[in-house]
PDB file of C-alpha atoms in Angstrom:
ATOM      1  CA  MET A 563      18.321  94.088 -55.736  1.00  0.00           C
ATOM      2  CA  LEU A 564      14.697  93.868 -55.437  1.00  0.00           C
ATOM      3  CA  ARG A 565      15.387  90.597 -57.651  1.00  0.00           C
ATOM      4  CA  ARG A 566      17.691  89.495 -55.414  1.00  0.00           C
ATOM      5  CA  ILE A 567      15.531  90.001 -52.770  1.00  0.00           C
ATOM      6  CA  ALA A 568      12.719  88.062 -54.174  1.00  0.00           C
ATOM      7  CA  PHE A 569      14.912  85.274 -54.514  1.00  0.00           C
ATOM      8  CA  LEU A 570      16.477  85.073 -51.114  1.00  0.00           C
ATOM      9  CA  MET A 571      12.376  84.844 -50.335  1.00  0.00           C
ATOM     10  CA  CYS A 572      11.707  81.802 -52.661  1.00  0.00           C
ATOM     11  CA  LEU A 573      14.461  80.090 -51.436  1.00  0.00           C
ATOM     12  CA  ALA A 574      14.090  79.876 -47.655  1.00  0.00           C
ATOM     13  CA  LEU A 575      10.294  79.273 -48.941  1.00  0.00           C
ATOM     14  CA  ALA A 576      11.202  76.413 -50.525  1.00  0.00           C
ATOM     15  CA  GLY A 577      12.881  75.139 -47.900  1.00  0.00           C
ATOM     16  CA  VAL A 578      10.586  75.711 -45.135  1.00  0.00           C
ATOM     17  CA  GLY A 579       8.019  73.629 -47.203  1.00  0.00           C
ATOM     18  CA  ALA A 580      10.667  70.802 -47.760  1.00  0.00           C
ATOM     19  CA  ARG A 581      12.000  71.032 -43.628  1.00  0.00           C
ATOM     20  CA  ALA A 582       7.313  70.382 -43.319  1.00  0.00           C
ATOM     21  CA  GLN A 583       7.611  67.412 -45.211  1.00  0.00           C
ATOM     22  CA  THR A 584       9.763  65.944 -42.737  1.00  0.00           C
ATOM     23  CA  ALA A 585       7.212  65.893 -40.754  1.00  0.00           C
ATOM     24  CA  LEU A 586       4.780  62.982 -41.182  1.00  0.00           C
ATOM     25  CA  ASP A 587       1.003  63.426 -41.006  1.00  0.00           C
ATOM     26  CA  PRO A 588      -0.200  61.996 -38.451  1.00  0.00           C
ATOM     27  CA  ALA A 589      -2.425  59.386 -40.628  1.00  0.00           C
ATOM     28  CA  LEU A 590       0.565  58.001 -42.245  1.00  0.00           C
ATOM     29  CA  VAL A 591       2.700  57.718 -39.333  1.00  0.00           C
ATOM     30  CA  GLU A 592      -0.407  55.040 -38.113  1.00  0.00           C
ATOM     31  CA  ARG A 593      -0.338  53.694 -41.771  1.00  0.00           C
ATOM     32  CA  VAL A 594       3.394  53.188 -41.466  1.00  0.00           C
ATOM     33  CA  ARG A 595       2.658  51.051 -38.018  1.00  0.00           C
ATOM     34  CA  GLN A 596       0.032  49.238 -39.049  1.00  0.00           C
ATOM     35  CA  LEU A 597       1.929  47.768 -42.723  1.00  0.00           C
ATOM     36  CA  ALA A 598       5.300  47.036 -40.241  1.00  0.00           C
ATOM     37  CA  GLU A 599       2.856  45.361 -37.119  1.00  0.00           C
ATOM     38  CA  THR A 600       0.753  43.089 -39.914  1.00  0.00           C
ATOM     39  CA  ALA A 601       4.601  41.970 -41.414  1.00  0.00           C
ATOM     40  CA  ALA A 602       5.860  41.309 -38.501  1.00  0.00           C
ATOM     41  CA  ARG A 603       2.843  39.679 -36.777  1.00  0.00           C
ATOM     42  CA  ALA A 604       2.944  37.328 -39.977  1.00  0.00           C
ATOM     43  CA  THR A 605       5.873  35.606 -38.717  1.00  0.00           C
ATOM     44  CA  ALA A 606       5.497  36.380 -34.576  1.00  0.00           C
ATOM     45  CA  PRO A 607       4.541  32.812 -32.589  1.00  0.00           C
ATOM     46  CA  PRO A 608       1.283  32.904 -30.928  1.00  0.00           C
ATOM     47  CA  GLY A 609       0.637  33.958 -27.716  1.00  0.00           C
ATOM     48  CA  THR A 610       2.776  36.935 -28.521  1.00  0.00           C
ATOM     49  CA  ARG A 611       2.206  40.344 -28.444  1.00  0.00           C
ATOM     50  CA  VAL A 612       3.530  42.893 -31.425  1.00  0.00           C
ATOM     51  CA  ALA A 613       5.002  46.592 -30.531  1.00  0.00           C
ATOM     52  CA  VAL A 614       6.152  49.324 -33.177  1.00  0.00           C
ATOM     53  CA  GLU A 615       7.619  52.685 -32.227  1.00  0.00           C
ATOM     54  CA  ILE A 616       7.812  55.463 -35.490  1.00  0.00           C
ATOM     55  CA  GLY A 617      11.374  56.811 -36.276  1.00  0.00           C
ATOM     56  CA  GLN A 618      12.214  60.644 -38.255  1.00  0.00           C
ATOM     57  CA  LEU A 619      12.884  61.126 -41.498  1.00  0.00           C
ATOM     58  CA  ASP A 620      16.249  62.221 -41.553  1.00  0.00           C
ATOM     59  CA  ALA A 621      16.284  66.142 -41.084  1.00  0.00           C
ATOM     60  CA  ARG A 622      18.963  66.634 -43.762  1.00  0.00           C
ATOM     61  CA  LEU A 623      15.900  65.515 -46.110  1.00  0.00           C
ATOM     62  CA  ARG A 624      14.547  68.165 -48.602  1.00  0.00           C
ATOM     63  CA  LEU A 625      11.380  66.411 -50.012  1.00  0.00           C
ATOM     64  CA  ALA A 626       9.910  68.090 -52.415  1.00  0.00           C
ATOM     65  CA  PRO A 627       5.454  68.144 -51.214  1.00  0.00           C
ATOM     66  CA  CYS A 628       3.130  65.209 -51.922  1.00  0.00           C
ATOM     67  CA  GLN A 629       0.038  64.950 -51.998  1.00  0.00           C
ATOM     68  CA  GLN A 630       0.476  61.225 -51.761  1.00  0.00           C
ATOM     69  CA  ILE A 631       2.601  59.364 -49.900  1.00  0.00           C
ATOM     70  CA  GLN A 632       2.634  55.526 -50.672  1.00  0.00           C
ATOM     71  CA  PRO A 633       4.295  52.739 -47.456  1.00  0.00           C
ATOM     72  CA  TYR A 634       6.237  49.419 -48.332  1.00  0.00           C
ATOM     73  CA  LEU A 635       7.955  46.824 -47.101  1.00  0.00           C
ATOM     74  CA  PRO A 636      11.330  47.384 -48.772  1.00  0.00           C
ATOM     75  CA  PRO A 637      12.135  43.363 -50.222  1.00  0.00           C
ATOM     76  CA  GLY A 638      14.831  41.853 -48.229  1.00  0.00           C
ATOM     77  CA  ILE A 639      14.756  43.928 -45.195  1.00  0.00           C
ATOM     78  CA  ALA A 640      14.169  42.130 -41.386  1.00  0.00           C
ATOM     79  CA  VAL A 641      10.309  43.704 -40.045  1.00  0.00           C
ATOM     80  CA  TRP A 642      11.253  42.123 -36.552  1.00  0.00           C
ATOM     81  CA  GLY A 643      13.263  45.273 -34.756  1.00  0.00           C
ATOM     82  CA  ARG A 644      15.037  46.871 -35.631  1.00  0.00           C
ATOM     83  CA  SER A 645      14.173  48.069 -39.581  1.00  0.00           C
ATOM     84  CA  ARG A 646      12.354  50.442 -41.774  1.00  0.00           C
ATOM     85  CA  ILE A 647       9.266  51.219 -43.227  1.00  0.00           C
ATOM     86  CA  GLY A 648      10.131  52.341 -47.550  1.00  0.00           C
ATOM     87  CA  LEU A 649       7.846  55.752 -48.007  1.00  0.00           C
ATOM     88  CA  ARG A 650       6.894  56.773 -51.676  1.00  0.00           C
ATOM     89  CA  CYS A 651       5.300  59.588 -53.059  1.00  0.00           C
ATOM     90  CA  THR A 652       2.510  59.036 -55.665  1.00  0.00           C
ATOM     91  CA  VAL A 653       1.377  61.893 -56.720  1.00  0.00           C
ATOM     92  CA  GLY A 654       3.193  65.242 -56.451  1.00  0.00           C
ATOM     93  CA  ALA A 655       5.468  67.741 -58.632  1.00  0.00           C
ATOM     94  CA  ALA A 656       8.683  64.983 -57.744  1.00  0.00           C
ATOM     95  CA  ARG A 657       8.354  61.738 -57.516  1.00  0.00           C
ATOM     96  CA  TRP A 658      10.866  60.691 -54.048  1.00  0.00           C
ATOM     97  CA  ASN A 659      11.482  57.578 -51.895  1.00  0.00           C
ATOM     98  CA  VAL A 660      13.121  57.373 -48.574  1.00  0.00           C
ATOM     99  CA  THR A 661      12.560  54.635 -45.637  1.00  0.00           C
ATOM    100  CA  LEU A 662      11.685  55.573 -42.480  1.00  0.00           C
ATOM    101  CA  PRO A 663      13.302  54.273 -39.283  1.00  0.00           C
ATOM    102  CA  VAL A 664      11.328  51.271 -37.216  1.00  0.00           C
ATOM    103  CA  ARG A 665      11.716  49.433 -33.767  1.00  0.00           C
ATOM    104  CA  VAL A 666       9.718  46.240 -34.086  1.00  0.00           C
ATOM    105  CA  SER A 667       9.642  45.026 -30.687  1.00  0.00           C
ATOM    106  CA  VAL A 668       7.281  40.936 -30.689  1.00  0.00           C
ATOM    107  CA  TYR A 669       6.924  40.241 -26.811  1.00  0.00           C
ATOM    108  CA  GLY A 670       6.494  36.412 -25.445  1.00  0.00           C
ATOM    109  CA  ARG A 671       7.108  33.942 -23.001  1.00  0.00           C
ATOM    110  CA  VAL A 672       9.611  31.941 -23.838  1.00  0.00           C
ATOM    111  CA  VAL A 673      12.904  30.302 -22.130  1.00  0.00           C
ATOM    112  CA  VAL A 674      16.225  31.497 -20.838  1.00  0.00           C
ATOM    113  CA  ALA A 675      18.828  30.721 -18.344  1.00  0.00           C
ATOM    114  CA  SER A 676      18.565  30.885 -14.932  1.00  0.00           C
ATOM    115  CA  GLY A 677      21.919  31.909 -14.415  1.00  0.00           C
ATOM    116  CA  PRO A 678      25.289  33.173 -16.304  1.00  0.00           C
ATOM    117  CA  LEU A 679      25.913  30.016 -18.340  1.00  0.00           C
ATOM    118  CA  PRO A 680      29.665  28.969 -19.427  1.00  0.00           C
ATOM    119  CA  ALA A 681      30.153  27.755 -23.160  1.00  0.00           C
ATOM    120  CA  GLY A 682      30.303  24.055 -23.268  1.00  0.00           C
ATOM    121  CA  VAL A 683      27.679  23.473 -20.394  1.00  0.00           C
ATOM    122  CA  ASN A 684      25.580  20.593 -20.426  1.00  0.00           C
ATOM    123  CA  LEU A 685      21.599  22.565 -19.410  1.00  0.00           C
ATOM    124  CA  SER A 686      19.402  20.735 -16.679  1.00  0.00           C
ATOM    125  CA  GLN A 687      15.973  22.045 -15.828  1.00  0.00           C
ATOM    126  CA  GLU A 688      17.705  24.332 -12.964  1.00  0.00           C
ATOM    127  CA  GLN A 689      19.581  26.031 -15.530  1.00  0.00           C
ATOM    128  CA  LEU A 690      16.691  27.520 -16.945  1.00  0.00           C
ATOM    129  CA  ALA A 691      13.325  29.412 -16.654  1.00  0.00           C
ATOM    130  CA  MET A 692      10.798  31.680 -17.774  1.00  0.00           C
ATOM    131  CA  ALA A 693      10.809  34.903 -18.709  1.00  0.00           C
ATOM    132  CA  ASP A 694       8.926  37.684 -21.064  1.00  0.00           C
ATOM    133  CA  ILE A 695      11.029  39.235 -23.634  1.00  0.00           C
ATOM    134  CA  ASP A 696      11.751  40.301 -26.394  1.00  0.00           C
ATOM    135  CA  ILE A 697      11.980  38.102 -29.010  1.00  0.00           C
ATOM    136  CA  ALA A 698      13.225  40.232 -32.224  1.00  0.00           C
ATOM    137  CA  ALA A 699      15.814  41.860 -29.971  1.00  0.00           C
ATOM    138  CA  GLU A 700      18.088  39.841 -31.425  1.00  0.00           C
ATOM    139  CA  PRO A 701      18.643  37.469 -33.729  1.00  0.00           C
ATOM    140  CA  GLY A 702      17.553  33.456 -33.535  1.00  0.00           C
ATOM    141  CA  ALA A 703      14.666  31.193 -32.850  1.00  0.00           C
ATOM    142  CA  VAL A 704      13.742  31.124 -29.195  1.00  0.00           C
ATOM    143  CA  PHE A 705      12.880  28.043 -27.287  1.00  0.00           C
ATOM    144  CA  THR A 706       9.226  28.116 -25.443  1.00  0.00           C
ATOM    145  CA  ASP A 707       9.778  24.294 -24.025  1.00  0.00           C
ATOM    146  CA  ALA A 708      12.606  23.295 -21.662  1.00  0.00           C
ATOM    147  CA  SER A 709      12.221  20.391 -22.016  1.00  0.00           C
ATOM    148  CA  GLN A 710      13.663  20.536 -26.007  1.00  0.00           C
ATOM    149  CA  LEU A 711      16.969  21.999 -24.384  1.00  0.00           C
ATOM    150  CA  ILE A 712      17.667  19.435 -21.337  1.00  0.00           C
ATOM    151  CA  GLY A 713      20.637  17.965 -22.211  1.00  0.00           C
ATOM    152  CA  ARG A 714      21.522  20.690 -24.856  1.00  0.00           C
ATOM    153  CA  THR A 715      25.606  21.690 -25.612  1.00  0.00           C
ATOM    154  CA  LEU A 716      25.844  25.421 -25.486  1.00  0.00           C
ATOM    155  CA  ALA A 717      28.530  27.270 -28.084  1.00  0.00           C
ATOM    156  CA  ARG A 718      28.760  30.083 -26.171  1.00  0.00           C
ATOM    157  CA  PRO A 719      28.310  31.633 -23.304  1.00  0.00           C
ATOM    158  CA  VAL A 720      24.456  32.758 -22.070  1.00  0.00           C
ATOM    159  CA  GLY A 721      24.373  36.206 -19.545  1.00  0.00           C
ATOM    160  CA  ALA A 722      21.191  35.992 -16.875  1.00  0.00           C
ATOM    161  CA  ALA A 723      17.742  36.546 -17.908  1.00  0.00           C
ATOM    162  CA  GLU A 724      18.932  36.178 -21.555  1.00  0.00           C
ATOM    163  CA  ALA A 725      16.980  33.955 -23.831  1.00  0.00           C
ATOM    164  CA  VAL A 726      18.290  30.443 -25.336  1.00  0.00           C
ATOM    165  CA  ARG A 727      18.820  30.155 -28.914  1.00  0.00           C
ATOM    166  CA  ALA A 728      19.092  27.975 -31.186  1.00  0.00           C
ATOM    167  CA  PRO A 729      22.959  29.738 -32.412  1.00  0.00           C
ATOM    168  CA  ALA A 730      24.030  29.145 -29.132  1.00  0.00           C
ATOM    169  CA  LEU A 731      23.667  25.193 -29.455  1.00  0.00           C
ATOM    170  CA  LYS A 732      25.963  22.708 -30.415  1.00  0.00           C
ATOM    171  CA  SER A 733      24.852  21.454 -33.823  1.00  0.00           C
ATOM    172  CA  ARG A 734      23.708  17.337 -32.425  1.00  0.00           C
ATOM    173  CA  LEU A 735      24.871  15.098 -34.527  1.00  0.00           C
ATOM    174  CA  TRP A 736      22.624  12.548 -35.791  1.00  0.00           C
ATOM    175  CA  PHE A 737      24.643   9.998 -37.306  1.00  0.00           C
ATOM    176  CA  THR A 738      27.791   8.720 -38.757  1.00  0.00           C
ATOM    177  CA  ALA A 739      28.581   8.353 -41.892  1.00  0.00           C
ATOM    178  CA  GLY A 740      27.641   4.248 -43.312  1.00  0.00           C
ATOM    179  CA  GLU A 741      24.592   4.227 -40.728  1.00  0.00           C
ATOM    180  CA  THR A 742      21.682   3.187 -42.382  1.00  0.00           C
ATOM    181  CA  VAL A 743      19.493   6.334 -42.662  1.00  0.00           C
ATOM    182  CA  GLN A 744      15.311   7.449 -43.139  1.00  0.00           C
ATOM    183  CA  VAL A 745      15.182   9.546 -46.375  1.00  0.00           C
ATOM    184  CA  SER A 746      11.876  11.024 -46.931  1.00  0.00           C
ATOM    185  CA  ALA A 747      10.207  13.621 -49.469  1.00  0.00           C
ATOM    186  CA  VAL A 748       7.851  15.879 -48.998  1.00  0.00           C
ATOM    187  CA  GLY A 749       6.090  18.343 -51.752  1.00  0.00           C
ATOM    188  CA  GLU A 750       2.537  19.140 -52.728  1.00  0.00           C
ATOM    189  CA  GLY A 751       0.041  16.417 -52.689  1.00  0.00           C
ATOM    190  CA  PHE A 752       2.798  13.890 -51.944  1.00  0.00           C
ATOM    191  CA  ALA A 753       4.603  12.170 -49.507  1.00  0.00           C
ATOM    192  CA  VAL A 754       8.226   9.627 -50.269  1.00  0.00           C
ATOM    193  CA  SER A 755       9.556   7.824 -47.402  1.00  0.00           C
ATOM    194  CA  SER A 756      12.798   5.140 -48.390  1.00  0.00           C
ATOM    195  CA  GLU A 757      15.801   4.073 -46.754  1.00  0.00           C
ATOM    196  CA  ALA A 758      19.851   4.811 -47.565  1.00  0.00           C
ATOM    197  CA  GLN A 759      23.514   4.797 -46.678  1.00  0.00           C
ATOM    198  CA  ALA A 760      24.707   8.095 -45.191  1.00  0.00           C
ATOM    199  CA  MET A 761      27.850   8.736 -47.060  1.00  0.00           C
ATOM    200  CA  SER A 762      28.889  11.652 -44.798  1.00  0.00           C
ATOM    201  CA  ALA A 763      28.058  12.346 -40.856  1.00  0.00           C
ATOM    202  CA  GLY A 764      24.734  14.029 -40.079  1.00  0.00           C
ATOM    203  CA  ILE A 765      25.026  15.944 -38.099  1.00  0.00           C
ATOM    204  CA  GLU A 766      21.508  19.059 -37.106  1.00  0.00           C
ATOM    205  CA  GLY A 767      20.461  21.591 -40.220  1.00  0.00           C
ATOM    206  CA  GLN A 768      23.625  20.216 -42.273  1.00  0.00           C
ATOM    207  CA  GLU A 769      23.334  19.136 -45.682  1.00  0.00           C
ATOM    208  CA  VAL A 770      24.740  15.587 -46.307  1.00  0.00           C
ATOM    209  CA  ARG A 771      24.980  13.475 -49.511  1.00  0.00           C
ATOM    210  CA  VAL A 772      23.156   9.601 -48.550  1.00  0.00           C
ATOM    211  CA  ARG A 773      23.335   6.620 -51.689  1.00  0.00           C
ATOM    212  CA  PHE A 774      20.446   4.745 -52.166  1.00  0.00           C
ATOM    213  CA  GLU A 775      19.941   0.852 -52.550  1.00  0.00           C
ATOM    214  CA  SER A 776      19.831   1.317 -56.375  1.00  0.00           C
ATOM    215  CA  GLY A 777      23.330   3.196 -56.685  1.00  0.00           C
ATOM    216  CA  ARG A 778      21.142   6.745 -56.919  1.00  0.00           C
ATOM    217  CA  VAL A 779      23.297   9.178 -54.819  1.00  0.00           C
ATOM    218  CA  ALA A 780      20.573  13.047 -53.099  1.00  0.00           C
ATOM    219  CA  SER A 781      21.763  15.698 -51.103  1.00  0.00           C
ATOM    220  CA  GLY A 782      19.780  16.272 -47.898  1.00  0.00           C
ATOM    221  CA  ARG A 783      19.035  17.919 -44.593  1.00  0.00           C
ATOM    222  CA  ALA A 784      20.105  16.142 -41.032  1.00  0.00           C
ATOM    223  CA  VAL A 785      16.862  16.332 -39.227  1.00  0.00           C
ATOM    224  CA  GLY A 786      16.653  14.279 -36.251  1.00  0.00           C
ATOM    225  CA  GLU A 787      17.995  10.824 -35.570  1.00  0.00           C
ATOM    226  CA  ARG A 788      19.234   8.496 -38.676  1.00  0.00           C
ATOM    227  CA  ARG A 789      16.574  10.983 -40.126  1.00  0.00           C
ATOM    228  CA  VAL A 790      17.127  13.323 -43.501  1.00  0.00           C
ATOM    229  CA  GLU A 791      15.072  15.350 -45.580  1.00  0.00           C
ATOM    230  CA  LEU A 792      16.016  15.717 -49.054  1.00  0.00           C
ATOM    231  CA  LEU A 793      16.325  18.442 -50.870  1.00  0.00           C
ATOM    232  CA  LEU A 794      13.478  19.246 -53.157  1.00  0.00           C
TER     233      LEU A 794
END
């Protein structure tokens, strides 16, 4: 009987230790915050403000006590918006590896809709305004200059005070098949430019094939009015 009681006490103590491990040390929380902020600022536009909210580890976790926990950025995970920071035990009785939920907000002044805008509308200055919003709340590039959007057509509705993001815009037709286009290739220490004939329509941001006077065919990306950038 005494042996059974001792066994149950050991289990209880182990459970307490494991639950205590889910309560993160304030110094570790600050390291996680700094890691997330640094990663977010690396891709944030100038003049924006980054804020990080740290979540909690899953209460169901039973982690062995650890003397040294290393926070890290999991590969392939976007830092903006709802994300996760990895935590791994590097010095302890048992090595473990978990992720901690975080929310990274990036506040900036960008172009928003001054009122509800339906799909298909051609944007005008009166339909646009500037506002400070969390640009990390949704995917898609934002705009800081309303003149870049004048005349563009919406592919989907945009709500009032909602940022007008790149995915909401219809892609522009930069040139048609058969047109002569200016092809450029830029690399480390070099830049080459020449003319070629478009073999298909050049839709903004999409791949297009061009044929040079020599007969050589190459693939590029439509980037502007009768302009193609080679895919190196």
